[in-house]
Amino acid sequence: MDEGLRSELSKQGVFTTTLEDLYNWGRKNSVWPLGFGLACCAIEMIAASMARWDLARFGAEVFRPSPRQADLMIVAGTVTKKMAPQVVRLYNQMPEPKYVIAMGACAISGGPFKQGYNVLKGIDRYLPVDVHIPGCPPRPEALLHAFMTLQRKIDEQALTGAQRPRHLVAEAPSEFPVPEFGAHDLVPPANPEIWQPPEVVRGE
Amino acid sequence: MPVDYSPYLFIVVMLVGAVGFALAPLGLAWLWAKKYSPRKPGPGKNAIYECGLESKGDAWMQFKSEYYLYALIFLIFDVETIFVLPFAVAFGGLAPGACVAMMIFLLLLVEGLVWAWQKGVLTWS
Amino acid sequence: METLDQIKARVEAAFPGASVEIVPNAGVGGQRSLLVDHAHALDVARFLREDPALRLDYASNVTGVDWLDAVIKEKRKVKQVIAGVEREIEETTERRRPGYLEVVYHLYSMELKHGPLVLRLRTANRADNARVPSLTPVWRAAEFQEREAYDLYGIIFDGHPDLRRILMWDEFRDFPMRKDYVEPDDYEYEPTPHDDVLAKAKRHYQP
């Protein structure tokens, strides 16, 4: 249906939609996060879910205590190397479609503890992160913004075709390898399929 | 022209409607999942949820036998409530005999509780 | 609280043969501490805890310190007669000090509201004999912190009830707070590297 006809119909009081839009509309307004926090960012996440910032406006107030019922993983806080396998395992146990928000400087890069011996340099080494939030910690508004960004991302996902998201592709993996505890570091230190060290391109 | 409807026909219609109302979304969801969202089971995904840790041992373990005694005593009060509530509702129109019968029933239950108490069931060791 | 010299004298009187030493502190605070030998460490700890004038019943803090092998230069003023004239010249002596690991206990008294008294134990060396007696039997609060010192410095506490790693995972083999710890080489780009990080950045991202 072309856009002109649709707007003409809506002027006449007839609302038209596509199956894809309806599906994405339903999904983006009922994103249930997994209820877990790793460090101080979790306090901001809790604040965002309470009355003052009211995450419920976005259909995301139901923090699920089990990964089986969750759609979204908010990695809120420092991911230590000891905790990283558990976080990946929780992500693996979530049903598709699933999304990841890396909240705060630590979760996206290791933050102030980046050179520490026990801190993972960003959860994106093991998990496909959809939205990164910088900040130490980010304010609840930043989390709300990340939520809206995620909703926009969900809204734009195609139902069919080559561009359809991972969860609609039967061959795409639903699980990511869980790192093992090694003698000196996690083994492997990153999942090379989803993460490569950043390349520096220097201008002239 | 009065039509002679069987009063049970409405119940059957309601029943079919209610079951259909519940099953139709489930069926639609099943069809949708079949067409659009492929199942992706896996060893990690199907693993027992233990807050992200690998589970150790078996969830099938023995409970203490005292627990069953507690459950039995709970049942006493449960049954008591079921009988006492209708009794209380209909209290105004009851004959004295019914009242006495109820009191005997309650007495029997209380006796059971006192017996269990004497046996030391209520003290958890 | 009594002065450290008084405490030292009383400990030495109570345990003949115990080697108790006062470690000077060149810092601004100048807080001196008590160094105790391994054989009498438990006895001395129990004495500090039970003695009615001290009653140090609260081990607030247990930490490790890593002292690498070092060459210590000492300057002394010596009077010498040179060509018939007595003159004062400076003489520098060098002395090699083998490295060791140190455990520092900060003790307070809840009952008498005084403290801290700083107690030190030293290992024989940094490699095969990094052992000290555990003071957990005296202060229960030391248990987790001694485990932490074991985890991060590799100090083995003899007599500790449950000496396992506490922060790092059990399979980890290094001791990350030691000064010669070499961390895994997985530097990734950051915009403003400095000091050690700058050296790593130069190694990974050639300018």
XYZ file of C-alpha atoms in Angstrom, chain B residues 3 9 17 29-30 32 34 37-38 42 46-48 57 72-73 75 80 83 87 90 100 106 109-110 119 122-124:
29
model
C -39.261 -20.975 21.072
C -27.850 -25.133 25.146
C -17.062 -19.950 22.910
C 0.800 -18.039 17.960
C 1.705 -21.614 17.070
C 3.146 -17.717 13.600
C 5.957 -22.193 12.649
C 10.386 -17.825 14.347
C 12.469 -20.976 14.146
C 20.723 -25.979 22.513
C 18.043 -25.858 27.822
C 20.371 -26.148 30.798
C 18.960 -25.779 34.291
C 23.960 -32.430 41.412
C -1.033 -32.850 57.451
C -1.652 -30.356 60.235
C -4.727 -29.847 56.061
C -11.866 -26.718 58.907
C -16.627 -26.404 56.455
C -21.612 -22.822 58.336
C -25.949 -20.024 57.039
C -23.930 -28.904 68.062
C -14.422 -28.636 65.453
C -10.086 -31.312 64.750
C -8.821 -29.464 67.823
C 3.705 -35.526 70.245
C 5.198 -28.509 66.108
C 8.718 -28.124 67.431
C 11.112 -28.209 64.507
